[in-house]
PDB file of C-alpha atoms in Angstrom:
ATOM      1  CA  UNK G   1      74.442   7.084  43.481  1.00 45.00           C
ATOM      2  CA  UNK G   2      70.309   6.953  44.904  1.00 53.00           C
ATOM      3  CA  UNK G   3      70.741   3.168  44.986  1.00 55.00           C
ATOM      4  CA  UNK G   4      69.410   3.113  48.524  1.00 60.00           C
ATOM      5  CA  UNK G   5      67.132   5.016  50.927  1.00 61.00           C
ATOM      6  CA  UNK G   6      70.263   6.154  53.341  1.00 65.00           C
ATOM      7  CA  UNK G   7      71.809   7.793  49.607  1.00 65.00           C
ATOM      8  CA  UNK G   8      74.608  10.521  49.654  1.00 68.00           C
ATOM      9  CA  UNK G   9      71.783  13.240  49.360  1.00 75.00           C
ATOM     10  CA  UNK G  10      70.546  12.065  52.828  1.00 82.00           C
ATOM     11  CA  UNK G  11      74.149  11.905  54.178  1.00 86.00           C
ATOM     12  CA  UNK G  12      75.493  15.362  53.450  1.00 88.00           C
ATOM     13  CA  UNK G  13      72.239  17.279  54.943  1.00 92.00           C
ATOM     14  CA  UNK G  14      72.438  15.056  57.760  1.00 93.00           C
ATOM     15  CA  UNK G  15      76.332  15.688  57.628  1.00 94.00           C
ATOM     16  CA  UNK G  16      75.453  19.622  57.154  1.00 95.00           C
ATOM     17  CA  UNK G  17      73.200  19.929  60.174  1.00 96.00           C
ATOM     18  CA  UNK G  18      75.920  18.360  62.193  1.00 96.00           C
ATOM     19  CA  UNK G  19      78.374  20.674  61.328  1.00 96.00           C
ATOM     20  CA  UNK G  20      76.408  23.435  61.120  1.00 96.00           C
ATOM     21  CA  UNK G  21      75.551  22.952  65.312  1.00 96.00           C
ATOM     22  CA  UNK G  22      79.572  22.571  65.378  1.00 97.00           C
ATOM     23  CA  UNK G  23      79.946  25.837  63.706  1.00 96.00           C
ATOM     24  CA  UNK G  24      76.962  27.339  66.061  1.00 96.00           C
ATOM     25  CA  UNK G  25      79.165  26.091  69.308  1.00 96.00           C
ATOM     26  CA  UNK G  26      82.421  27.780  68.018  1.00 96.00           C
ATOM     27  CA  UNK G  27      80.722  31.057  67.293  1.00 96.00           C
ATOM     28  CA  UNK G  28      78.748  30.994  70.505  1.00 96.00           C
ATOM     29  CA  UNK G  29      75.772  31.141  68.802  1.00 96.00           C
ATOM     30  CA  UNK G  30      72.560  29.912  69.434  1.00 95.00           C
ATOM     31  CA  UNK G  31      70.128  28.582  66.981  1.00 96.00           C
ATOM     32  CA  UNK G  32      68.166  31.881  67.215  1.00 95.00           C
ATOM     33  CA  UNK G  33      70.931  33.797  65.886  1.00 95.00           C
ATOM     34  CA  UNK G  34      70.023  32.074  62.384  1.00 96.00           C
ATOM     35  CA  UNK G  35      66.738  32.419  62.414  1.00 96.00           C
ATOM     36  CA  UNK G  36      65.055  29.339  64.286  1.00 96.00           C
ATOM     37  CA  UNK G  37      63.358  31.323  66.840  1.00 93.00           C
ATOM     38  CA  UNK G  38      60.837  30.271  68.833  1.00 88.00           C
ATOM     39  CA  UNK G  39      58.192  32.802  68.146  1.00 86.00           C
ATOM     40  CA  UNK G  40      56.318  33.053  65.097  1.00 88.00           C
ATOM     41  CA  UNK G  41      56.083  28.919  64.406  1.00 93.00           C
ATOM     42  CA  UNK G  42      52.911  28.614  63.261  1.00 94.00           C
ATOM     43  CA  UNK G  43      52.004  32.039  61.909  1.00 95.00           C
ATOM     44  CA  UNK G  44      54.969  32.104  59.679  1.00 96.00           C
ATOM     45  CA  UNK G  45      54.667  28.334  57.980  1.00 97.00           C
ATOM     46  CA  UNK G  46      51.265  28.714  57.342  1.00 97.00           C
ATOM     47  CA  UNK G  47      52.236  31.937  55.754  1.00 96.00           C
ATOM     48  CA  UNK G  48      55.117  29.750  53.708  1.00 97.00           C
ATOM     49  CA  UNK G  49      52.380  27.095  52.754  1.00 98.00           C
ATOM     50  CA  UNK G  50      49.727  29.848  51.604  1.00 98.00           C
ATOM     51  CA  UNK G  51      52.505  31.520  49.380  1.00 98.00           C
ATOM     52  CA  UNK G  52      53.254  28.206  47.784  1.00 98.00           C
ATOM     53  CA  UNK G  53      49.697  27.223  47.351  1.00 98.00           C
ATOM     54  CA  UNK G  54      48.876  30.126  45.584  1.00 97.00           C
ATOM     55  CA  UNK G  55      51.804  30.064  43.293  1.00 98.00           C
ATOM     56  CA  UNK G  56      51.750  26.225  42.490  1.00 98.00           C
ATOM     57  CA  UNK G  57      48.087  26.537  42.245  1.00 97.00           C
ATOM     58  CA  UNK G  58      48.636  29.035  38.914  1.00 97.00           C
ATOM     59  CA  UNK G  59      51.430  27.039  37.796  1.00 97.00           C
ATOM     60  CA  UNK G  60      49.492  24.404  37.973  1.00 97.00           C
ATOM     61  CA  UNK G  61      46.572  25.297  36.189  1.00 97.00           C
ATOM     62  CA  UNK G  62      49.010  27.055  33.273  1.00 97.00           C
ATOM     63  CA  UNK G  63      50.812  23.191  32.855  1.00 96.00           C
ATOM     64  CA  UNK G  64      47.306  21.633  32.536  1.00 95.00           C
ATOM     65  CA  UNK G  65      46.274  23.946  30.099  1.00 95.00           C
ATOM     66  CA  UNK G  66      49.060  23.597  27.891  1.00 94.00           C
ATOM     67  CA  UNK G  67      48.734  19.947  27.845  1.00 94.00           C
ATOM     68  CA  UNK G  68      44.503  19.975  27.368  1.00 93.00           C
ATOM     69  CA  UNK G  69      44.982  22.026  24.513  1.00 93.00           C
ATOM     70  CA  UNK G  70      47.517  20.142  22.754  1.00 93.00           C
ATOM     71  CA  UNK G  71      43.985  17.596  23.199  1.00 90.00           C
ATOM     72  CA  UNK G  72      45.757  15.315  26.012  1.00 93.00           C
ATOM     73  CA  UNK G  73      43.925  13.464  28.399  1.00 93.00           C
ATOM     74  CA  UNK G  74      45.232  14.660  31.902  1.00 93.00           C
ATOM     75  CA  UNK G  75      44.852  13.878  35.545  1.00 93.00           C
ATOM     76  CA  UNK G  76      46.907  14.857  38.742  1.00 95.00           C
ATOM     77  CA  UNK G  77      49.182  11.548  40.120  1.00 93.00           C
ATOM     78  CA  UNK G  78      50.369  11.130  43.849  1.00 92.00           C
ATOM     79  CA  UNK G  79      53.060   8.889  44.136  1.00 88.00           C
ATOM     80  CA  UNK G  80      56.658   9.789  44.636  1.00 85.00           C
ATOM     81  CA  UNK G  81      59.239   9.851  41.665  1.00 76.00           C
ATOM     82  CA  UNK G  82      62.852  11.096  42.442  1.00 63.00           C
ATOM     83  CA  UNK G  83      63.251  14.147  40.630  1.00 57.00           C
ATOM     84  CA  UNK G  84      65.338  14.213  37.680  1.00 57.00           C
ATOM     85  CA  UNK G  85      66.145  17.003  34.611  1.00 53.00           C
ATOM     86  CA  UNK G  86      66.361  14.141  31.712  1.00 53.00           C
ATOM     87  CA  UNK G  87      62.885  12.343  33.279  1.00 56.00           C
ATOM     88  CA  UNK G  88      61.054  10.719  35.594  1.00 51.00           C
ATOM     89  CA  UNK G  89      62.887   7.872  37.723  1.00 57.00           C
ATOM     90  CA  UNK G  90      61.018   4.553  39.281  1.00 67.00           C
ATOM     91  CA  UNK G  91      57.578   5.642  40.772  1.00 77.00           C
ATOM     92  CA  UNK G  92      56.636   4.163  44.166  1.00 76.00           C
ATOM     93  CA  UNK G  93      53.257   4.331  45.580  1.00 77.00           C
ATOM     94  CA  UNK G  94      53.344   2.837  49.197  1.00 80.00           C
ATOM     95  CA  UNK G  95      52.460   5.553  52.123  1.00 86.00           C
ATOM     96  CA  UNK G  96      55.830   3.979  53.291  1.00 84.00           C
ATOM     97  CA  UNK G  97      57.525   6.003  50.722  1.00 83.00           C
ATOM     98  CA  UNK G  98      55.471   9.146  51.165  1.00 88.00           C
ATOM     99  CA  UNK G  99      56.533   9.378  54.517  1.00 89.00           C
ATOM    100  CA  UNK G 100      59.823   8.954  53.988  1.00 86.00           C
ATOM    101  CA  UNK G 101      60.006  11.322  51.611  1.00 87.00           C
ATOM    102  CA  UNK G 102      58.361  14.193  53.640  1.00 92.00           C
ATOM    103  CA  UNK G 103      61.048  12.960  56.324  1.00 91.00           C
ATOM    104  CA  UNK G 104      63.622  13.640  54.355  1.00 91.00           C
ATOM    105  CA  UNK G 105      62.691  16.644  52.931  1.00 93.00           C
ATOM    106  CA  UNK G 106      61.880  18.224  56.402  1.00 95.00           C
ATOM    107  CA  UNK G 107      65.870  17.678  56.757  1.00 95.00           C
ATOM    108  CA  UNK G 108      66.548  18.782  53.347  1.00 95.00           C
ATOM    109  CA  UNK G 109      65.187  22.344  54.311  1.00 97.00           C
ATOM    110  CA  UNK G 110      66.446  22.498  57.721  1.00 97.00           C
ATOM    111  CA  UNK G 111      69.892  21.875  56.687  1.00 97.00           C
ATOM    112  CA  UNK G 112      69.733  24.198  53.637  1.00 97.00           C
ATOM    113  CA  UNK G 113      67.912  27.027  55.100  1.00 98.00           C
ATOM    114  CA  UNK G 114      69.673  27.002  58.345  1.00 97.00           C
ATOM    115  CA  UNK G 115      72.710  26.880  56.257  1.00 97.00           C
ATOM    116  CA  UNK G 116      72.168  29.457  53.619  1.00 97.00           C
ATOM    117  CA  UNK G 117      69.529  32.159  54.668  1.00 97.00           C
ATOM    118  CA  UNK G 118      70.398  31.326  58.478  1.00 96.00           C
ATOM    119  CA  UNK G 119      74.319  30.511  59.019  1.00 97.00           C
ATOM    120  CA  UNK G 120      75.726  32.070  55.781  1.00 97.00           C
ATOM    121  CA  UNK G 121      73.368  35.626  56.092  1.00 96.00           C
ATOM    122  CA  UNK G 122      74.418  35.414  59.520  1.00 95.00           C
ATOM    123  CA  UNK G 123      78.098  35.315  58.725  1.00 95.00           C
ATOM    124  CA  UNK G 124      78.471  37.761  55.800  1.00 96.00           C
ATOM    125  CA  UNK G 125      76.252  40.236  57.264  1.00 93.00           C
ATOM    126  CA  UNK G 126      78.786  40.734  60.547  1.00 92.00           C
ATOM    127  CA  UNK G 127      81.399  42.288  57.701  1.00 93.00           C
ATOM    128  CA  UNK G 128      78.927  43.797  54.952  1.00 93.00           C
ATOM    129  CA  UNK G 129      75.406  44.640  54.317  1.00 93.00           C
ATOM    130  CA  UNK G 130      72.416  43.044  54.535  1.00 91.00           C
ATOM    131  CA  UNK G 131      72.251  43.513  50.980  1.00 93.00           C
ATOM    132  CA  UNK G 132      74.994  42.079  49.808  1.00 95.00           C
ATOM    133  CA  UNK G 133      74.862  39.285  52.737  1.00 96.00           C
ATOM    134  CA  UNK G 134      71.284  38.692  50.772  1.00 96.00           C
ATOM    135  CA  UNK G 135      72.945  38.129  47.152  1.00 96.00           C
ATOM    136  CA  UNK G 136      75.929  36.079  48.175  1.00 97.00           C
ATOM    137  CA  UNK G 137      74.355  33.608  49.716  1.00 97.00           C
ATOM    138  CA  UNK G 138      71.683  33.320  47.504  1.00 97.00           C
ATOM    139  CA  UNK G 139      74.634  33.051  44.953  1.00 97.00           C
ATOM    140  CA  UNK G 140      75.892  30.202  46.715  1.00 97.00           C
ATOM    141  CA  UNK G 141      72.844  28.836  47.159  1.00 96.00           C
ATOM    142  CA  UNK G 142      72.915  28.226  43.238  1.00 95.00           C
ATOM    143  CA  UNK G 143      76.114  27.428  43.094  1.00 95.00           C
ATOM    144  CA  UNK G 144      75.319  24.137  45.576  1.00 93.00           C
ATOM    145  CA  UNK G 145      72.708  23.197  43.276  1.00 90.00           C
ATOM    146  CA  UNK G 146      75.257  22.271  40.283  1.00 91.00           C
ATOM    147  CA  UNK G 147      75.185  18.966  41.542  1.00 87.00           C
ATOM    148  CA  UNK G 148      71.909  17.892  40.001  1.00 84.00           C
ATOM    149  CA  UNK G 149      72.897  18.851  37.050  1.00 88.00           C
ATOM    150  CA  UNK G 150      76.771  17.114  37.992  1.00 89.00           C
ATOM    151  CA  UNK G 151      74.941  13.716  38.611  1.00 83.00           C
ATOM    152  CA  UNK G 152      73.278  13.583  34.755  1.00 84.00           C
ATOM    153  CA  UNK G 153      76.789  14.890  33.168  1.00 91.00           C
ATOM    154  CA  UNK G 154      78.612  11.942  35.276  1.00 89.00           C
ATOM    155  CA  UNK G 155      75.750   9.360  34.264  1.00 83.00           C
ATOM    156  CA  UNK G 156      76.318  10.246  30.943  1.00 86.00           C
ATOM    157  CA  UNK G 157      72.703  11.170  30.446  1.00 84.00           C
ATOM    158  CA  UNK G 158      73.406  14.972  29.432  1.00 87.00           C
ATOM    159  CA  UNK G 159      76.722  16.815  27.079  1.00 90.00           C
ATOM    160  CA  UNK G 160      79.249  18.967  28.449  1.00 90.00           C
ATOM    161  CA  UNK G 161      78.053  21.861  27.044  1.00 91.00           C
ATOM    162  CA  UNK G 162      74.391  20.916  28.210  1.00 89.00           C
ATOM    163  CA  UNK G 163      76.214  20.450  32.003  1.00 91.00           C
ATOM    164  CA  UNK G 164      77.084  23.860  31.397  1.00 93.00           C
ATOM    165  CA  UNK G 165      73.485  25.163  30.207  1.00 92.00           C
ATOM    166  CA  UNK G 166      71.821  23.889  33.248  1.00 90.00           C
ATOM    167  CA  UNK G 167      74.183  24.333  35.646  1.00 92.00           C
ATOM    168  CA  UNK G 168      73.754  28.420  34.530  1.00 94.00           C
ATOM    169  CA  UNK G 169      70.457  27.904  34.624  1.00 91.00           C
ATOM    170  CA  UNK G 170      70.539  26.401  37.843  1.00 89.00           C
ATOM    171  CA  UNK G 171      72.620  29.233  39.373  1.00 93.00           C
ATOM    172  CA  UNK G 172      69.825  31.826  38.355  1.00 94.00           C
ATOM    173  CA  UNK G 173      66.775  29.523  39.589  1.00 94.00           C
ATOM    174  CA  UNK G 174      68.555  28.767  42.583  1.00 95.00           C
ATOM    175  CA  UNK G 175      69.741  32.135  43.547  1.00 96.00           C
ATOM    176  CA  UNK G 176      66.355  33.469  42.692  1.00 97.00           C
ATOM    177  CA  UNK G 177      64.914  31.262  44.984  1.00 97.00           C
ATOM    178  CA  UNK G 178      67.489  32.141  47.405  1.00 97.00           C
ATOM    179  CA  UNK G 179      67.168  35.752  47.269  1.00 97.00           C
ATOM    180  CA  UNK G 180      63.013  34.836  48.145  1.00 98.00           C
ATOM    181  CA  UNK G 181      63.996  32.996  50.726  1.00 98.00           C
ATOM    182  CA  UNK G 182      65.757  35.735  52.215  1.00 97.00           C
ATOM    183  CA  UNK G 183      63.233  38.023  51.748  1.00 96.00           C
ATOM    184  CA  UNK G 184      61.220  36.344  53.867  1.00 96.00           C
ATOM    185  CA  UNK G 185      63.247  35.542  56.640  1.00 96.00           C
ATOM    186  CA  UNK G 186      63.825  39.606  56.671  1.00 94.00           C
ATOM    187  CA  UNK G 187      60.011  40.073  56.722  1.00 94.00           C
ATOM    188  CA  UNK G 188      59.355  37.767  59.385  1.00 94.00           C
ATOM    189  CA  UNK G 189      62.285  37.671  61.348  1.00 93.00           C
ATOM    190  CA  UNK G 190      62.560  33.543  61.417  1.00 96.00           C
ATOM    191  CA  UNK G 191      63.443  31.405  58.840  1.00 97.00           C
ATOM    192  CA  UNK G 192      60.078  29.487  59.015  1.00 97.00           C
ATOM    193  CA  UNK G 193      57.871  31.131  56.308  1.00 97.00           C
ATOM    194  CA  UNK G 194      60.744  30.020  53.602  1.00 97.00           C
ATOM    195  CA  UNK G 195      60.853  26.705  55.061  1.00 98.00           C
ATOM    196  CA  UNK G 196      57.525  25.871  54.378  1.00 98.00           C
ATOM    197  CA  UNK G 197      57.514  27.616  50.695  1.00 98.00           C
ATOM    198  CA  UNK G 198      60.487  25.764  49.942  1.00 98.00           C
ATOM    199  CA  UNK G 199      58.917  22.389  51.724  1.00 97.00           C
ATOM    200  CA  UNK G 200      56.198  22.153  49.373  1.00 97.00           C
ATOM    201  CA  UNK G 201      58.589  23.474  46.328  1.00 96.00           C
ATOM    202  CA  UNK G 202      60.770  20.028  47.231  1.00 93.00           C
ATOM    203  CA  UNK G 203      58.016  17.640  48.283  1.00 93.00           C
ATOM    204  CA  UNK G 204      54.728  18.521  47.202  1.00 94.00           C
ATOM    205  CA  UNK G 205      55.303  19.889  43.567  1.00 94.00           C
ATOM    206  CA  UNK G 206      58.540  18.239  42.872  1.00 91.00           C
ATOM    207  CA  UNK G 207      58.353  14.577  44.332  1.00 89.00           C
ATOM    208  CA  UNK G 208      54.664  14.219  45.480  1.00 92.00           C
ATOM    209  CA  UNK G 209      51.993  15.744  43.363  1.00 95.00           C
ATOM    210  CA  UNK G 210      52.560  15.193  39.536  1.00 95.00           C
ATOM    211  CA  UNK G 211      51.202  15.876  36.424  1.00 95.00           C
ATOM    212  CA  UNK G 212      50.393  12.395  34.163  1.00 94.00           C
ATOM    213  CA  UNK G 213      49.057  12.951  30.905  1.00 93.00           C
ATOM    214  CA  UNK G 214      48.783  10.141  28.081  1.00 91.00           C
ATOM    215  CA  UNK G 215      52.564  10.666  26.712  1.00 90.00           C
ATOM    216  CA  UNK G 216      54.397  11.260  29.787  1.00 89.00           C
ATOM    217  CA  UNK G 217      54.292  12.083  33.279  1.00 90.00           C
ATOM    218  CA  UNK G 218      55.463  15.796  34.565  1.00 91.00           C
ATOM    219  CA  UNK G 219      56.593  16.880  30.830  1.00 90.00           C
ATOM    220  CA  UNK G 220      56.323  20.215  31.542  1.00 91.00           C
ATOM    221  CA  UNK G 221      57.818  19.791  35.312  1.00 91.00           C
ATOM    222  CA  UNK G 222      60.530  22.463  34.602  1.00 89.00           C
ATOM    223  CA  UNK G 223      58.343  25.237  33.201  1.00 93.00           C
ATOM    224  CA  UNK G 224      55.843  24.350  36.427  1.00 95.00           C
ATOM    225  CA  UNK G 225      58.777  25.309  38.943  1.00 95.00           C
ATOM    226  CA  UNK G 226      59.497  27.933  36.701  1.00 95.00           C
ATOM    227  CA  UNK G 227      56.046  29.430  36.740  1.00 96.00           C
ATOM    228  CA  UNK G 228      55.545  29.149  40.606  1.00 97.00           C
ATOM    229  CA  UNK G 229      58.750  30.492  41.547  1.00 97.00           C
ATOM    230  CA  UNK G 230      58.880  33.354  39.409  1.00 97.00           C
ATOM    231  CA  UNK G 231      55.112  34.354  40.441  1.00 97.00           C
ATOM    232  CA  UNK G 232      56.419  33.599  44.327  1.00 98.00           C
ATOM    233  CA  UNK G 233      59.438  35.883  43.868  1.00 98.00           C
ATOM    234  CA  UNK G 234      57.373  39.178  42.120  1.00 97.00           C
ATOM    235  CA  UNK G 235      54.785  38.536  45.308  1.00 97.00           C
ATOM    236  CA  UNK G 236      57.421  38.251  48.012  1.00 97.00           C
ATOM    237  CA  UNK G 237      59.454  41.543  46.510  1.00 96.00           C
ATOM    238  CA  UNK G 238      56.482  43.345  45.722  1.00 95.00           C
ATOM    239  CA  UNK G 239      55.979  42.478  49.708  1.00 94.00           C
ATOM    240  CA  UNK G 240      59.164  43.536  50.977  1.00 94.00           C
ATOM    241  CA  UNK G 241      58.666  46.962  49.027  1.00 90.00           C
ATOM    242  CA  UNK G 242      55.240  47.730  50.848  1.00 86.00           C
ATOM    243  CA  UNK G 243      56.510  46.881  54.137  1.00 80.00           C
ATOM    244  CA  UNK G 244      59.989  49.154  53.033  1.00 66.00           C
ATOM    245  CA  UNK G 245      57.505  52.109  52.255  1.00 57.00           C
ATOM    246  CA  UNK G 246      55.336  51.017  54.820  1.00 50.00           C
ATOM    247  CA  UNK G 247      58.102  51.506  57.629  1.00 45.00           C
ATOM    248  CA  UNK G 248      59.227  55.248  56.239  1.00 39.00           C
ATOM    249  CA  UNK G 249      55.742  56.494  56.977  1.00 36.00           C
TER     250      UNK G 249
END
């Protein structure tokens, strides 16, 4: 699998945004209904990029530390590495590369957001609450995301039982992330803010911007995600429960 540029990641968002303008057209929906509205553009993905920023920016830091006090020489890298849970894969370097990777993730998040906090929220919410519309498809959300941890177990790179670990693991990050995501697109009332956040999540602190020290390169690339989307999430909820009290005055 990833042997070439057009690899089955590419395929199934492409395939996904197709289908989900299929789905759109038997519903009679329009792509409003899920959140891509045509208000708000700007305001709300510079809001995205600012709460990214300021999360990635204290994750960041906390990585370096951790690495200059265990007396490593550090620097920041940018070059794009496909991201991987058992290391980092071939590096590439060309501007070639970096804009096909910000290409690709712009489809990346357009498929899964229109999917999962647009389509999905969309769907659920017509039969139960906005709650519960919230937490299933951020559950899903995680769910879709066993495949990273799939591709190591079928590589033979990772255990069964360490398939299972992850894959948990990658249920709760994901979902977390999910249930942000939604948040936001509740705040705003467009899915654009969690674009953005989750934009730079995929691109910028995943594939893009790295951290190289003198034994490795993004050792710590896990705990960094970690770190920024755990800080995100408290932000984003303590957020949502201003604006909550803020609308009962």
């Amino acid at each position: 699998m990833d042997q070439t540029i057009f690899a089955e990641n590419f395929i199934n968002k492409i395939f996904g945004i197709v289908l989900l303008f299929v789905l759109l057209k038997q519903l009679h929906w329009d792509i409003s209904t899920i959140g891509f509205k045509k208000y708000g553009l700007v305001k709300t993905i510079l809001k995205g990029f600012a709460l990214a920023l300021f999360s990635f920016f204290i994750a960041y830091t906390i990585e370096c530390s951790i690495l200059y006090f265990q007396e490593k020489k550090i620097y920041l890298g940018f070059f794009i590495t496909g991201f991987s849970l058992t290391g980092v894969g071939s590096i590439q370097t060309g501007i070639g590369f970096v804009f096909i990777n910000i290409f690709f993730n712009i489809i990346n998040v357009i498929m899964e957001e229109g999917t999962f906090r647009g389509l999905f929220y969309q769907l659920i919410n017509t039969r139960y609450s906005l709650k519960t519309a919230l937490f299933i498809q951020a559950l899903l959300f995680g769910i879709w995301h066993i495949v990273t941890p799939l591709h190591n177990w079928i590589d033979g790179e990772i255990s069964g039982m360490g398939f299972v670990s992850l894959s948990i693991g990658y249920i709760i990050l994901a979902g977390m992330m999910g249930v942000k995501w939604g948040l936001l697109y509740r705040m705003t009332g467009n899915l654009y803010a969690g674009m953005a956040d989750h934009f730079f999540n995929n691109c910028i602190a995943t594939n893009l911007l790295h951290v190289v020290s003198n034994t490795g390169i993004d050792e710590y690339m896990i705990f960094r995600i970690l770190i920024a989307q755990i800080f995100s999430f408290a932000i984003v909820v303590f957020l949502w429960k201003g604006q909550k009290i803020e609308g009962l005055k």
